[in-house]
């Protein structure tokens, strides 16, 4: 217990010897090979590299959305590579938040409801008040009842950020959060992300191919054709 | 499961937010329809059954009748009383009645105060006057007599008549009375008296021929217990008669309607179910990204599935009661419309049919919707990062198992016949397999059809690319068309048969007991009075005892062994010409009086059941003689034609030496009914039976039935329409994407429309072809079956010799026709099927 707790303090995410291969009609394809890394609590790390270099794949593995072909991953002190898909999902609950390039909001629901859903699923109290509060914090207090279709891209991504932070996760994974936004909106969203990250002492894993964005992180992991350089 | 309450608010809110989505509406409507169909069917069938049962016991005069040649042992009656049953003893016998100089044989019934236990007696204060319910039984010095006797003896109400040693006065004209046993072959006018007056007549002496008919009535369970106890005690000459032992043929005809309703409702459920499956599949597909997202929140697959199942359940709980109620009210309205007097009260609240309808909706929904929704379980969380080409693949086994299981369960419950259900299942399975193969083959051929038109190639290519879905869609369309075609065809056939069988000129009177020397004068009288009749047939009674020299019971299969034709005397006739309405199916009819007189014509179904073929020799026992005759032709008979019908016909020249009586049937319109007394005065010994009310009842019931069938058909059409919309909606998503792509590639909207048109055209064509071949396949070989299984085999008179033979037990409420005595029915009386009645007029067999 003690050992785990201390590890938790030093390394929130740790990976050893990660390989990822997929089978394609043309045979086995190696996407990631021999990745080892450690990300400490509260750290903001950028994963950079050319398109197709394996950034999203790595993020997916670290977040437990997928399993590596070889290697082990610990998330918050638990070896998630030893868990099945449902086990990994349960392990994520309340610990991990996501922000995606394409927002991934539920179209049928309002901004408020989109933020409420994870809170409700975690059975946290006062879901509605909390969700409204978080939307206020991202500057959308006047957009509570709007559906995604009624929001601009930047506004949608702000809803997504509110949704991610609302469960107050220890770790935030962001995959090209500004990739679908014009540069001005992208900058605003990035500001918001880093601001909240700092104020909540969240561990941030940010995938981007934008050097400016990567510069705002404390550390940078560069991928080239599936290898860390 | 513990997670369910926590998920409920989210499930509900999501559902509300998506309520305008096509799939949800489709699921809702399909579930509603399923429940409505079940409610409507339930409403009708229970109405029909209720009516029949009520009618049956009313005609019987009791729930159960024991017929014995001597008074039943007192212990039996005590036992019955001990079970809490009401008991009504009575006796029936034949005797002459005397009025002045005139004498007439009559059938007398002496009954107790509590007679009848079920139904009622109706009397009139003038001969053929308006009937009214009798206040009780006739007093000790009084009798009530049938109108015919007034004619025969020239009586008036209040006149004295002599019965044995006692003189009675005529209190009223007997208009209707339940249950008459006795030998209808010598049917004579009825007289009803109180049994307390019987000793004074001194008519019943030890050894007198009489039927002691004891009626019982009470709770079904008590009756059953008593019957179980009594049956082993019964001797050969004891008969136990209840509604089931001789269900009237009209009941069987309604059974056909009921079956049609069940078949129709099964089809509707199937269509609604497939619509649900298609829409649920689309619903699940559309929620793949959302469920991947939920996984990133840390929700495991169990809870995700639960969430979507909850939505399905909420939909079901909204749609099912609504549908049940709608179907129920619709059925009620229809009954009210058809039969305002006979319609049952609106709400026997929580009638189990309403509950069943509700469950039917839910079971259909879950049975067909479960597999697609459960497939959501396998959505990988990784989808949030990468658009993987992984459409959901619901477990097919689960899908087939749960959907098939649900449907069969419902059908089994409705029809109560596992055999029918299994047959339906195998048939449907074979159909789908054949259809799938056929469809793929056709698609292949279509693809080969070269056309320079780009839109044609494009449309067909589209179909080909999505050929699995297209096949499913094609089968669904084909199935819909086929259901329509089949049901409409069967319905038409049903109606045609009813109309054919009951044309306006259908005979409504029978004349039996015509003495040989009266046959010609009687026919002449009918002609003189301009009454429509077809022929006067001789009847000779004989037994069928041998087949090709072997005792018949050894010569035939075991199951045919208890065929009615073997258990009693047959009515044989002879004729130069093919009897009216009969058709020679194989062999040749004799012309006039043939050289050989040892030949016979046999009814084809009897032949089939007993395994008799042309060239076989049948041995007969007639009046102590035995002789045999060769089967030279097989003949179909319309048993419900209300005309004399016979199993076996001889040529002239063979039976004349045996004692015979004659019979005929004729049509007499209402306004000419006054001719009857005239006819009766001229031929006092002839028995005339008026079957007009049976005809009227038959027509009324078939009218009801036809409306019920139309209502079901409308619901089936609605289910089919929902299914069509569902399949189109299901493919719309793909189509939209495709079109966007094509448009981006520079395809004009006109071309797009044409391609789409080509796609639907070929799909429609293939589905139509499929439906056509399927319908042909179904109707051709099955048609005789359809004819027998569904259509009116009708009203009163229809005695179908083991008509159900080919369809054993397709309805639990249908009993094997245990030889319901048609004339007995005609005369508003019932007889046992457990023991062969002695004197059934050949009219109907
Ligand atoms: N399941 C898969 N099947 C085939 N190829 C894949 C799969 N997942 C990823 N790839 C390939 O692996 C490479 C890395 O993908 P990705 O991690 O998305 O890169 P990035 O996010 O850096 O652009 C790409 O070339 C991608 O096409
Ligand atoms: Mg990427």
Short mmCIF file of N, CA and C in Angstrom, two decimals, chain B residues 60 64-65 67 213 231 236 238-248 562-564 567-568 799 815-822 824 829-838 840:
data_model
loop_
_atom_site.label_atom_id
_atom_site.label_comp_id
_atom_site.label_asym_id
_atom_site.label_seq_id
_atom_site.Cartn_x
_atom_site.Cartn_y
_atom_site.Cartn_z
N UNK B 60 -77.53 -27.16 -24.85
CA UNK B 60 -77.46 -28.43 -24.15
C UNK B 60 -78.44 -28.42 -22.97
N UNK B 64 -73.45 -30.47 -18.43
CA UNK B 64 -73.13 -31.88 -18.66
C UNK B 64 -74.43 -32.67 -18.61
N UNK B 65 -74.56 -33.64 -19.51
CA UNK B 65 -75.76 -34.46 -19.48
C UNK B 65 -75.37 -35.93 -19.46
N UNK B 67 -76.86 -39.61 -20.13
CA UNK B 67 -77.97 -40.26 -20.82
C UNK B 67 -77.89 -41.75 -20.52
N UNK B 213 -82.34 -38.57 -19.05
CA UNK B 213 -81.32 -37.54 -19.29
C UNK B 213 -81.20 -36.65 -18.06
N UNK B 231 -66.63 -41.30 -15.22
CA UNK B 231 -66.32 -41.98 -16.48
C UNK B 231 -66.02 -43.48 -16.33
N UNK B 236 -71.56 -49.32 -21.49
CA UNK B 236 -71.64 -49.04 -22.93
C UNK B 236 -72.86 -48.22 -23.33
N UNK B 238 -74.36 -46.06 -21.59
CA UNK B 238 -74.43 -44.77 -20.91
C UNK B 238 -73.65 -43.75 -21.72
N UNK B 239 -74.22 -42.57 -21.85
CA UNK B 239 -73.51 -41.54 -22.59
C UNK B 239 -73.33 -40.32 -21.70
N UNK B 240 -72.17 -39.72 -21.82
CA UNK B 240 -71.90 -38.48 -21.11
C UNK B 240 -71.71 -37.39 -22.18
N UNK B 241 -72.49 -36.35 -22.08
CA UNK B 241 -72.50 -35.35 -23.15
C UNK B 241 -72.15 -33.99 -22.58
N UNK B 242 -71.18 -33.35 -23.17
CA UNK B 242 -70.94 -31.96 -22.79
C UNK B 242 -70.67 -31.14 -24.05
N UNK B 243 -70.44 -29.88 -23.84
CA UNK B 243 -70.27 -28.96 -24.97
C UNK B 243 -69.14 -29.42 -25.88
N UNK B 244 -68.11 -30.02 -25.28
CA UNK B 244 -66.96 -30.38 -26.10
C UNK B 244 -67.15 -31.67 -26.87
N UNK B 245 -68.06 -32.49 -26.39
CA UNK B 245 -68.17 -33.77 -27.08
C UNK B 245 -68.92 -33.60 -28.39
N UNK B 246 -69.59 -32.50 -28.55
CA UNK B 246 -70.25 -32.31 -29.82
C UNK B 246 -70.32 -30.85 -30.16
N UNK B 247 -69.17 -30.27 -30.32
CA UNK B 247 -69.16 -28.85 -30.63
C UNK B 247 -69.83 -28.63 -31.97
N UNK B 248 -70.73 -27.71 -32.04
CA UNK B 248 -71.46 -27.55 -33.29
C UNK B 248 -70.49 -27.16 -34.41
N UNK B 562 -61.31 -45.42 -35.12
CA UNK B 562 -62.53 -44.93 -34.47
C UNK B 562 -63.27 -43.91 -35.34
N UNK B 563 -63.08 -44.04 -36.61
CA UNK B 563 -63.81 -43.16 -37.52
C UNK B 563 -65.31 -43.35 -37.34
N UNK B 564 -65.98 -42.22 -37.39
CA UNK B 564 -67.43 -42.26 -37.20
C UNK B 564 -68.13 -43.26 -38.10
N UNK B 567 -68.39 -46.63 -36.64
CA UNK B 567 -68.93 -46.85 -35.31
C UNK B 567 -70.45 -46.90 -35.29
N UNK B 568 -71.02 -46.69 -36.41
CA UNK B 568 -72.48 -46.66 -36.39
C UNK B 568 -73.00 -47.02 -37.77
N UNK B 799 -70.96 -31.62 -41.06
CA UNK B 799 -70.28 -32.63 -40.32
C UNK B 799 -69.14 -33.06 -41.20
N UNK B 815 -62.05 -29.19 -30.76
CA UNK B 815 -62.00 -30.61 -30.46
C UNK B 815 -62.17 -31.37 -31.75
N UNK B 816 -61.69 -32.55 -31.76
CA UNK B 816 -61.91 -33.38 -32.93
C UNK B 816 -63.40 -33.56 -33.08
N UNK B 817 -63.87 -33.40 -34.28
CA UNK B 817 -65.32 -33.45 -34.44
C UNK B 817 -65.82 -34.85 -34.09
N UNK B 818 -66.37 -34.93 -32.95
CA UNK B 818 -66.83 -36.22 -32.49
C UNK B 818 -68.23 -36.44 -33.00
N UNK B 819 -68.37 -36.23 -34.23
CA UNK B 819 -69.66 -36.51 -34.81
C UNK B 819 -70.77 -35.71 -34.14
N UNK B 820 -70.68 -34.39 -34.16
CA UNK B 820 -71.79 -33.62 -33.65
C UNK B 820 -72.98 -33.91 -34.53
N UNK B 821 -74.05 -34.19 -33.91
CA UNK B 821 -75.21 -34.60 -34.68
C UNK B 821 -75.86 -33.38 -35.30
N UNK B 822 -75.80 -33.28 -36.57
CA UNK B 822 -76.26 -32.05 -37.23
C UNK B 822 -77.74 -31.82 -37.07
N UNK B 824 -79.49 -32.91 -34.81
CA UNK B 824 -79.70 -32.60 -33.40
C UNK B 824 -79.46 -31.11 -33.21
N UNK B 829 -80.79 -29.27 -30.44
CA UNK B 829 -80.51 -30.25 -29.43
C UNK B 829 -79.11 -30.79 -29.65
N UNK B 830 -78.56 -31.45 -28.69
CA UNK B 830 -77.18 -31.89 -28.79
C UNK B 830 -77.10 -33.34 -28.42
N UNK B 831 -76.10 -33.97 -29.00
CA UNK B 831 -75.93 -35.37 -28.68
C UNK B 831 -74.49 -35.66 -28.34
N UNK B 832 -74.31 -36.79 -27.79
CA UNK B 832 -72.98 -37.16 -27.37
C UNK B 832 -72.12 -37.51 -28.56
N UNK B 833 -70.89 -37.19 -28.42
CA UNK B 833 -69.94 -37.69 -29.39
C UNK B 833 -69.28 -38.91 -28.83
N UNK B 834 -69.47 -39.13 -27.55
CA UNK B 834 -68.73 -40.23 -26.92
C UNK B 834 -69.29 -41.56 -27.38
N UNK B 835 -70.57 -41.58 -27.65
CA UNK B 835 -71.18 -42.79 -28.14
C UNK B 835 -71.89 -42.42 -29.42
N UNK B 836 -71.79 -43.27 -30.39
CA UNK B 836 -72.44 -42.89 -31.64
C UNK B 836 -73.95 -42.83 -31.48
N UNK B 837 -74.52 -41.74 -31.92
CA UNK B 837 -75.97 -41.65 -31.88
C UNK B 837 -76.55 -42.69 -32.82
N UNK B 838 -77.68 -43.14 -32.48
CA UNK B 838 -78.22 -44.24 -33.26
C UNK B 838 -78.81 -43.78 -34.58
N UNK B 840 -78.84 -41.01 -37.06
CA UNK B 840 -78.54 -39.75 -37.70
C UNK B 840 -79.01 -39.78 -39.14
#
